[in-house]
mmCIF file of C-alpha atoms and ligand atoms in Angstrom:
data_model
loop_
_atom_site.group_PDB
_atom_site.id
_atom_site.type_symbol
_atom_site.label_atom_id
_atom_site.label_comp_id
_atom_site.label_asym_id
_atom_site.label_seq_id
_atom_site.Cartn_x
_atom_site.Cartn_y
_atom_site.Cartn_z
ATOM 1 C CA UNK A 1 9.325 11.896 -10.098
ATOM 2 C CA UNK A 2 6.633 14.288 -9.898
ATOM 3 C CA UNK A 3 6.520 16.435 -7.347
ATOM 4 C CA UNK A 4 3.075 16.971 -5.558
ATOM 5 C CA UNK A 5 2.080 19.975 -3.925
ATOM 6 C CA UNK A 6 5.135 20.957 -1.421
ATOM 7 C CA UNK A 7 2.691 21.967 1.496
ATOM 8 C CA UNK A 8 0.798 18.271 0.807
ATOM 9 C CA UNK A 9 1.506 14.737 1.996
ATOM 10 C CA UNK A 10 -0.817 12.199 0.528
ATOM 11 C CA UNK A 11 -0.770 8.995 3.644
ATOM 12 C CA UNK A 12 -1.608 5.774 3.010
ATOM 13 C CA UNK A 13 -2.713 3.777 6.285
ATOM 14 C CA UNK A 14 -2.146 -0.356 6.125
ATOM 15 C CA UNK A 15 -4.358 -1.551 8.922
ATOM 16 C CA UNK A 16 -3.731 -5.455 8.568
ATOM 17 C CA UNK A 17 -1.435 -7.050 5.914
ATOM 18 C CA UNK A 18 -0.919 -10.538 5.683
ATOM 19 C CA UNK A 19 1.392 -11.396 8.486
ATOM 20 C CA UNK A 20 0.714 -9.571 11.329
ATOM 21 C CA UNK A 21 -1.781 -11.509 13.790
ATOM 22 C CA UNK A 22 -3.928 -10.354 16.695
ATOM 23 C CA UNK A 23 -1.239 -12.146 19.454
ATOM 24 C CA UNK A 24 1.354 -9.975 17.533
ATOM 25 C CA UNK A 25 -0.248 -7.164 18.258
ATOM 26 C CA UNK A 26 -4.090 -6.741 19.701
ATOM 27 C CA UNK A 27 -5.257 -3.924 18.173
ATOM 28 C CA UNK A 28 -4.954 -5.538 14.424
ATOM 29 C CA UNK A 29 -7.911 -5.339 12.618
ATOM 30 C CA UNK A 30 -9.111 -8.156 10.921
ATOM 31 C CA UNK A 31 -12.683 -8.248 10.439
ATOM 32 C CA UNK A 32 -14.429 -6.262 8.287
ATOM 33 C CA UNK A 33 -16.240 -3.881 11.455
ATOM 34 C CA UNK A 34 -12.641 -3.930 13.025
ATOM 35 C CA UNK A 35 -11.406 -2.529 9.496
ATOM 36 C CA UNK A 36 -13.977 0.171 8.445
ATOM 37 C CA UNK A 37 -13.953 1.247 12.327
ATOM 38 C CA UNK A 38 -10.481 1.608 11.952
ATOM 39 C CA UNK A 39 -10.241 3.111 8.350
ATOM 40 C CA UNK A 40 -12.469 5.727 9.572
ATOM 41 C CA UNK A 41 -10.568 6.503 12.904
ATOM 42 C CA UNK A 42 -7.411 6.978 10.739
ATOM 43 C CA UNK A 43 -9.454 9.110 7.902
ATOM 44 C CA UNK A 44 -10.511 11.330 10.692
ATOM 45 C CA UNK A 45 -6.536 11.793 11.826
ATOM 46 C CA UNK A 46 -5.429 12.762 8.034
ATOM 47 C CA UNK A 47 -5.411 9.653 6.009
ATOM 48 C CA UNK A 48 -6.255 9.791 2.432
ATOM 49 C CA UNK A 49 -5.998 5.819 1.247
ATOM 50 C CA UNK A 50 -6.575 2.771 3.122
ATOM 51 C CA UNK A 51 -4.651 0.055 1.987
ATOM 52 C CA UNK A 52 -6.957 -3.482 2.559
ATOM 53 C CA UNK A 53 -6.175 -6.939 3.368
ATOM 54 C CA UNK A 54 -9.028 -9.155 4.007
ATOM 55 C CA UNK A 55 -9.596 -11.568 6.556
ATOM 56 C CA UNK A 56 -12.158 -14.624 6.863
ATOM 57 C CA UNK A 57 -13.941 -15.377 10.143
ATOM 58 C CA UNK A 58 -10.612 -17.326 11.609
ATOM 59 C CA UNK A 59 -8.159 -14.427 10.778
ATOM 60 C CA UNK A 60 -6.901 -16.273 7.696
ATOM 61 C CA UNK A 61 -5.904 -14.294 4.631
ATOM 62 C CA UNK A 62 -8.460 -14.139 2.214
ATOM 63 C CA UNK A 63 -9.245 -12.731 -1.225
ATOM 64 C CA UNK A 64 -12.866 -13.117 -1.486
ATOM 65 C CA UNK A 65 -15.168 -10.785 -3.033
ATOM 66 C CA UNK A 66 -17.769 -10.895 -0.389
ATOM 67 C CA UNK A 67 -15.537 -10.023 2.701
ATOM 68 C CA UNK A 68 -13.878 -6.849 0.467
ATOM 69 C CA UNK A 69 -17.278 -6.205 -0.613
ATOM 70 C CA UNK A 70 -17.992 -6.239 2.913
ATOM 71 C CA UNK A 71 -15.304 -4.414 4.531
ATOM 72 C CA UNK A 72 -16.005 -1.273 0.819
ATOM 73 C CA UNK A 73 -19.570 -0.907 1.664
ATOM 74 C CA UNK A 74 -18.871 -0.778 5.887
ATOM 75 C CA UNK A 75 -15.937 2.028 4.992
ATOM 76 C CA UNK A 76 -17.863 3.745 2.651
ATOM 77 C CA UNK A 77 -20.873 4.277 4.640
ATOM 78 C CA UNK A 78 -18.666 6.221 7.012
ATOM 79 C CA UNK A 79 -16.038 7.791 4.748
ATOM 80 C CA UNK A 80 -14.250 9.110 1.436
ATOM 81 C CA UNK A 81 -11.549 7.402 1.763
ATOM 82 C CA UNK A 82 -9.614 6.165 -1.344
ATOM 83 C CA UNK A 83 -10.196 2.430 -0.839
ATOM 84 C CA UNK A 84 -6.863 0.678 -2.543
ATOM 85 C CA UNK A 85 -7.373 -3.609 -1.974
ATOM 86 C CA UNK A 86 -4.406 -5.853 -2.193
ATOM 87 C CA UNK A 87 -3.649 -8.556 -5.286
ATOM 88 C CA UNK A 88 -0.544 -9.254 -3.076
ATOM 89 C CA UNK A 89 -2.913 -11.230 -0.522
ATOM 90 C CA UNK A 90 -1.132 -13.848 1.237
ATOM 91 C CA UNK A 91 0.919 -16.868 0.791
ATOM 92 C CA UNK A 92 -2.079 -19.236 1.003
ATOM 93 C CA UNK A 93 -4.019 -17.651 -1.866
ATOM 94 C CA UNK A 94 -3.999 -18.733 -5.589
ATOM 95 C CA UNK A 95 -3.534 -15.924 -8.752
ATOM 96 C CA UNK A 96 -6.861 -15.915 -8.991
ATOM 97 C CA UNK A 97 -7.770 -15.458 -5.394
ATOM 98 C CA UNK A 98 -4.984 -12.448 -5.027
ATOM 99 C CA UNK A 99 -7.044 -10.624 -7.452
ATOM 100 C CA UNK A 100 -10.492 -11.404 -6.989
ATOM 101 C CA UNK A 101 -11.016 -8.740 -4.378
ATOM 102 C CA UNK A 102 -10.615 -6.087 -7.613
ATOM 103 C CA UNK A 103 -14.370 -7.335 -8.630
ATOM 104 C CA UNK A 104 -15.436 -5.579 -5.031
ATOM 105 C CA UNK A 105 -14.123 -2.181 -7.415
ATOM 106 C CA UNK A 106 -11.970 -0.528 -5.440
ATOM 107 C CA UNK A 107 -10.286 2.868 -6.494
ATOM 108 C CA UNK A 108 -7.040 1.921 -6.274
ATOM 109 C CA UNK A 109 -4.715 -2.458 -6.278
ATOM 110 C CA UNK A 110 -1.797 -3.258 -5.520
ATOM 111 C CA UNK A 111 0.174 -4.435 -8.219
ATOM 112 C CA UNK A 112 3.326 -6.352 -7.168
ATOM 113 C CA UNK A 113 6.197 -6.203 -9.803
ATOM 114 C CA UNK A 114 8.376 -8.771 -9.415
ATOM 115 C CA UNK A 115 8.950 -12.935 -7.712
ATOM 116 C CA UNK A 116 10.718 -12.715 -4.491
ATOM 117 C CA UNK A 117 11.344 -15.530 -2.438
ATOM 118 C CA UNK A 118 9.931 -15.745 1.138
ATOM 119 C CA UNK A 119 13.103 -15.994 3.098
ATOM 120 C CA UNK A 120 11.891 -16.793 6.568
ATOM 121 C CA UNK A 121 8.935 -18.327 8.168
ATOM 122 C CA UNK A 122 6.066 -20.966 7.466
ATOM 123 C CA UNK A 123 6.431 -20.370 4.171
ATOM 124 C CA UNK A 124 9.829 -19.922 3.702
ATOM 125 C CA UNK A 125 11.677 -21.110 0.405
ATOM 126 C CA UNK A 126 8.210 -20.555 -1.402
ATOM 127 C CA UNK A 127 8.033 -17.860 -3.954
ATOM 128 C CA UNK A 128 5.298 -14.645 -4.486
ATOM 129 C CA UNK A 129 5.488 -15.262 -7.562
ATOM 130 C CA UNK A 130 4.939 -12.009 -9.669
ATOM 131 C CA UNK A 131 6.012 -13.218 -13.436
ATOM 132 C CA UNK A 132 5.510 -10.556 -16.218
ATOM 133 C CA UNK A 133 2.942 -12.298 -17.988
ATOM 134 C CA UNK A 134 0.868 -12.546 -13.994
ATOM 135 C CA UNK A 135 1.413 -8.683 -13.691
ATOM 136 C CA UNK A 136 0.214 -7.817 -17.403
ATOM 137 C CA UNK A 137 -2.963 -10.222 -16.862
ATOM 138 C CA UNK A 138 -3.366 -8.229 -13.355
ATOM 139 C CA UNK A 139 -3.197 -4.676 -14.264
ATOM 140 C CA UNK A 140 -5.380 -5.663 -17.906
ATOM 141 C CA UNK A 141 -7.956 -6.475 -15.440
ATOM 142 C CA UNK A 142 -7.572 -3.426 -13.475
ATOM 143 C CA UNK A 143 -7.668 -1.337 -16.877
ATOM 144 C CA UNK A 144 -10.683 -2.650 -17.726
ATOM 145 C CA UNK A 145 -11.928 -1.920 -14.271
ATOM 146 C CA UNK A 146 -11.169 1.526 -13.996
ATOM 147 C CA UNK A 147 -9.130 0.716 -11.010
ATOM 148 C CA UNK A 148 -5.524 2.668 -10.604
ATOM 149 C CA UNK A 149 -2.688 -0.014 -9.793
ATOM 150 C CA UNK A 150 -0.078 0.706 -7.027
ATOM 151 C CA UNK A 151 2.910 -0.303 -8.628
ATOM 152 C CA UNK A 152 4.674 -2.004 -5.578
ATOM 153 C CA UNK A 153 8.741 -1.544 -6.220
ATOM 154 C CA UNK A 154 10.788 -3.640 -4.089
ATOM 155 C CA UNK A 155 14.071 -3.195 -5.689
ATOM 156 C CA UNK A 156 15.686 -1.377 -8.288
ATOM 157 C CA UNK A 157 15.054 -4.744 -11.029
ATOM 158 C CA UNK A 158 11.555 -4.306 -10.804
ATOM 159 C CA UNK A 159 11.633 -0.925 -12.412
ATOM 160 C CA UNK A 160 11.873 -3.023 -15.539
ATOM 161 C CA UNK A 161 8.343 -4.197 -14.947
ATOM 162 C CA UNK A 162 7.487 -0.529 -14.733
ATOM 163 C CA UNK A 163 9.147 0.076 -17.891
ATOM 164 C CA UNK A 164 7.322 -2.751 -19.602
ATOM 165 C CA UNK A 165 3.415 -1.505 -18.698
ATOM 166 C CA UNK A 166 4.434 1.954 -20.312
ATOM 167 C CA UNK A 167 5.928 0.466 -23.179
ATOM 168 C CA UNK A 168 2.729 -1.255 -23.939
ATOM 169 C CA UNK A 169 0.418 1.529 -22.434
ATOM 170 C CA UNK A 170 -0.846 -0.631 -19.535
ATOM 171 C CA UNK A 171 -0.593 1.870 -17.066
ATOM 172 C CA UNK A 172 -1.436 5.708 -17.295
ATOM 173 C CA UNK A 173 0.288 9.017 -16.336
ATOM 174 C CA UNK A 174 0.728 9.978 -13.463
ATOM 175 C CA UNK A 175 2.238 6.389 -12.599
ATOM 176 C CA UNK A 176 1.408 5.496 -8.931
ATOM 177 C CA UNK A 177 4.791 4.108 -7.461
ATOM 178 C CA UNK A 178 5.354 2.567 -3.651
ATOM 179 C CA UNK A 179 8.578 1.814 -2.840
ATOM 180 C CA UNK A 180 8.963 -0.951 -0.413
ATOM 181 C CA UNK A 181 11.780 -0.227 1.603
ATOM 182 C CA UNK A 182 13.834 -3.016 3.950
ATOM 183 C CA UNK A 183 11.481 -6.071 3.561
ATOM 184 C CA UNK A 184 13.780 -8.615 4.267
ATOM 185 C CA UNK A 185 11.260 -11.566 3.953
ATOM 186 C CA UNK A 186 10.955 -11.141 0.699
ATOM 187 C CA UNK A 187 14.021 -9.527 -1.087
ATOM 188 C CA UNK A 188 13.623 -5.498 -0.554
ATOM 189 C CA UNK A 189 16.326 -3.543 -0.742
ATOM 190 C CA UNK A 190 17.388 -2.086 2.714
ATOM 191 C CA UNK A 191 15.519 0.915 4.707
ATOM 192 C CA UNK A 192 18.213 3.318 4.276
ATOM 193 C CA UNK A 193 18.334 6.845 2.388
ATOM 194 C CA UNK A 194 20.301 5.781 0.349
ATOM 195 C CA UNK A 195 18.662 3.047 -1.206
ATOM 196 C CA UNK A 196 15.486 5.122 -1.064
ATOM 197 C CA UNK A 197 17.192 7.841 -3.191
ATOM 198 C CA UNK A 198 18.484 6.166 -5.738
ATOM 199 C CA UNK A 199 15.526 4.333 -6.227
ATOM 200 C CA UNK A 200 13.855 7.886 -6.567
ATOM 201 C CA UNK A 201 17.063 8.281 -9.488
ATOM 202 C CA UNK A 202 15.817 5.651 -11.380
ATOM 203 C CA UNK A 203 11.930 6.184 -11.244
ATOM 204 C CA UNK A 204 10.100 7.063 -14.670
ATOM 205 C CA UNK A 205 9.272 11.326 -15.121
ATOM 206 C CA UNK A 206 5.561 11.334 -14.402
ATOM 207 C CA UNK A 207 5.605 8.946 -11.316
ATOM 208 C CA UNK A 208 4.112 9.934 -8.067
ATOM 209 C CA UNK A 209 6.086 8.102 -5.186
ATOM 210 C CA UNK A 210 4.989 6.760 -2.073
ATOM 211 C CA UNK A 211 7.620 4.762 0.530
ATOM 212 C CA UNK A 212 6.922 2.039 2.941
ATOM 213 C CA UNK A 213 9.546 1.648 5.066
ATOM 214 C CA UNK A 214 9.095 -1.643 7.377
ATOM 215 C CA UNK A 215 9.479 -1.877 10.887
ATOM 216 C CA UNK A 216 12.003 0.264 13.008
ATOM 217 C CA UNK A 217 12.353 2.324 9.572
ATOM 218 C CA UNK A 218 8.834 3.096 9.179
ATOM 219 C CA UNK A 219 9.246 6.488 11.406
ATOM 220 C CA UNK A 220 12.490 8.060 10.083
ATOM 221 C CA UNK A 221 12.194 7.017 6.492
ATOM 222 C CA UNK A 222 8.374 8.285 6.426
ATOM 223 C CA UNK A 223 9.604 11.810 7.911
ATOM 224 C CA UNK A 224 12.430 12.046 4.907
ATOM 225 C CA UNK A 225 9.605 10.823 2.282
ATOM 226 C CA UNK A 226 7.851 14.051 3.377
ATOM 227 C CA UNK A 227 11.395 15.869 3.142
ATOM 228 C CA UNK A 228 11.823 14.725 -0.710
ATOM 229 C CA UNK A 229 8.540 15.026 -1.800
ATOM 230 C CA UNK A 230 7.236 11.940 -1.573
ATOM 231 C CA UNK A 231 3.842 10.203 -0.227
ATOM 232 C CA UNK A 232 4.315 8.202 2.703
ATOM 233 C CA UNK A 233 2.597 4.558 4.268
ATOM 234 C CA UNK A 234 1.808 3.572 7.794
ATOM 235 C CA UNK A 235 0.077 1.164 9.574
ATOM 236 C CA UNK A 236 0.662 -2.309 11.206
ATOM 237 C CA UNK A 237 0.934 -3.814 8.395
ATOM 238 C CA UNK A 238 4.700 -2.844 8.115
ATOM 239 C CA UNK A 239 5.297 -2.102 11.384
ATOM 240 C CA UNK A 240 3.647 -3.127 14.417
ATOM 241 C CA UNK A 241 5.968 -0.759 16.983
ATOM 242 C CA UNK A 242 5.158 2.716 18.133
ATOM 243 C CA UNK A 243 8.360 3.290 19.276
ATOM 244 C CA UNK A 244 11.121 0.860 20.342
ATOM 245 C CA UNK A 245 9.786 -1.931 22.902
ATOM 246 C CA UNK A 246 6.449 -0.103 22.884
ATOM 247 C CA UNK A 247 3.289 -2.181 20.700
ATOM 248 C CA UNK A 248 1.019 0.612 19.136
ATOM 249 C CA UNK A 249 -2.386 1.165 19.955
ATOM 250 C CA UNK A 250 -3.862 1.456 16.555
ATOM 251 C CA UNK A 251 -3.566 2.374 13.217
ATOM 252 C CA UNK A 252 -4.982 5.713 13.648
ATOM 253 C CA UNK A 253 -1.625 6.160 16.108
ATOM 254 C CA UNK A 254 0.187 5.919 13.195
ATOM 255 C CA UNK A 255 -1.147 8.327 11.198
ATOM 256 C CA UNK A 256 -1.799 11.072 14.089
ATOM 257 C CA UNK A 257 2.162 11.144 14.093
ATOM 258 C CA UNK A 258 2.566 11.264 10.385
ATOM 259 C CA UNK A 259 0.241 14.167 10.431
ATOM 260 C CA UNK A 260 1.725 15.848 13.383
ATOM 261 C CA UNK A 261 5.537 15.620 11.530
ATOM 262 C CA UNK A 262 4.003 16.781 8.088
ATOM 263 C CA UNK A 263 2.292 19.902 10.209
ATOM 264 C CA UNK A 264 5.954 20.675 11.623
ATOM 265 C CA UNK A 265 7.286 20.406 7.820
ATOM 266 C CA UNK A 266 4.544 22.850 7.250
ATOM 267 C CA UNK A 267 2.316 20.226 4.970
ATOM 268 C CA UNK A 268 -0.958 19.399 5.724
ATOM 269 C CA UNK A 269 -2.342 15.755 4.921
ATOM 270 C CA UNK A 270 -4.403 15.744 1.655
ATOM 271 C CA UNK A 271 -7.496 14.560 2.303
ATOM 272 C CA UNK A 272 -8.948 12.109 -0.236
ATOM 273 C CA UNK A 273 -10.309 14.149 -2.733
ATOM 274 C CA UNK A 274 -6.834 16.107 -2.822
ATOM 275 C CA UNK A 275 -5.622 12.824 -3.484
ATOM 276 C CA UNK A 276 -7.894 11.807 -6.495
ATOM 277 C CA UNK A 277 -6.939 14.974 -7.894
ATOM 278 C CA UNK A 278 -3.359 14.659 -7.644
ATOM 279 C CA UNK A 279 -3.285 10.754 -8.888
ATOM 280 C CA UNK A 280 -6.013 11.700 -11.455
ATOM 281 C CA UNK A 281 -8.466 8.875 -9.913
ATOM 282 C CA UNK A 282 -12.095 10.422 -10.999
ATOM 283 C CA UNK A 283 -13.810 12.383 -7.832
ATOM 284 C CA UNK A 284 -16.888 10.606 -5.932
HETATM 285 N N1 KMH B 301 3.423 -5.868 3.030
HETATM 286 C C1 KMH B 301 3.839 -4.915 2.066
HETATM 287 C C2 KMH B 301 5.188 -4.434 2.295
HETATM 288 C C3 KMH B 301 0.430 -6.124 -1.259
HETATM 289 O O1 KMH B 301 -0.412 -6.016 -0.390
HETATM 290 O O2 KMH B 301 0.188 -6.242 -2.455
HETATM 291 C C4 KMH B 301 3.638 -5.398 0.702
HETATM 292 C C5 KMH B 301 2.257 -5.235 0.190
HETATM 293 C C6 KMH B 301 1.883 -6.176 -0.873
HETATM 294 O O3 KMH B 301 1.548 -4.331 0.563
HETATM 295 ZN ZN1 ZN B 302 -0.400 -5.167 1.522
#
């Protein structure tokens, strides 16, 4: 793993995912004003790279073009953000839908590296499906692009994926790797440090981490992130709880508290140009 700066902490906000709804919690952003207004709330509290699901008009998970296009051009008329959209999507979107948001060129996709099976829910016993040849045909588009994948790691198997896009040069140094940490709907391994270390043991040499923790884990597991070295994710996508029995506000909520541990660690947030530089995405 490569170490970034030790008085750094690059954050990653996720404002909306794909499972969270507005009667989970109201201050979800869905549309693309709710989503820039947000993005720029939480790059004003010490984000450096908002993490994008889209929306259409009913709160439905969508891929299209238009509403990332949308939600880019709203964000970026405020802020520098790193903009990084999701091929992940949602359950009710196609291959090609999951991945036509990259044509609205964002910096930075998601790049899911492995199936899992949905476990719970709606769509439960369905897969999100991630084969090898899926992923390749993903991040070849991204290449070509110019866009930096997020190699989303929800196990130690999946580092195999990893293994296979540097074998055949589909992904360049430094690697960009999130560990997804205790998603139980689809197959993560559990929030614990000790699954989050020894995924860390097994990581290629020039990878840059970052660590979602879900839910109740999103807090403690963020903190040791910024212990080890690592960047960190918050946001209601993974977690919709301040605190225990308490909903949060916003998204920016999140990330005030990320910034206000990482100032007691004695790191400062990187802001998004720090960011570029450190995962070699080319300045604005
Ligand atoms: N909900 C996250 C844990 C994606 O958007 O590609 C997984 C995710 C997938 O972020
Ligand atoms: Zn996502």
């Amino acid at each position: 793993m490569i170490k970034i700066p030790e008085d750094k902490v690059i954050i990653t906000v996720a404002q909306t995912g794909a499972l969270v709804t507005k009667t989970m919690n109201a201050g979800l952003p869905e549309q693309p004003t709710e989503i820039a207004e947000s993005a720029y709330a939480c790059y004003q509290e010490g984000a450096a790279i908002c993490h994008i699901h889209g929306r259409d008009k009913d709160g439905k998970t969508t891929g299209a073009k238009e509403v990332f296009q949308d939600i880019h051009d709203r964000i970026r008329s405020k802020c520098k953000i790193i903009i990084q959209d999701s091929t992940g999507g949602g359950p009710n979107l196609s291959f090609e839908q999951r991945i036509e948001c990259i044509y609205a060129k964002p910096e930075m996709a998601s790049l899911n590296m492995g199936t899992m099976m949905r476990v719970s829910g709606q769509y439960k016993g369905t897969p999100f499906s991630n084969m090898r040849e899926d992923i390749e045909v993903y991040v070849t588009r991204m290449k070509e692009l110019g866009i930096k994948p997020e190699m989303e790691i929800y196990s130690h198997a999946m580092l195999r994926e990893v293994e296979n896009l540097i074998q055949k040069g589909l992904v360049e140094k430094p690697y960009y790797i999130n560990l997804v940490l205790g998603m139980m709907y689809q197959g993560a391994v559990d929030a614990t440090p000790k699954y989050f270390n020894s995924l860390i043991d097994f990581l290629p040499q020039d990878a840059v981490v970052n660590v979602t923790p879900i839910g109740a884990a999103q807090l403690p597991l963020t903190t040791l992130g910024m212990i080890l070295g690592t960047c960190v994710r918050v946001g209601m996508e993974d977690n919709i709880y301040y605190r225990k029995g308490e909903l949060a506000k916003s998204n920016a909520q999140f990330v005030a508290r990320a910034v206000r541990i990482a100032r007691e660690l004695n790191k400062e947030p990187a802001t998004p140009d720090e960011a570029r530089k450190i995962l070699g995405l080319k300045p604005v």
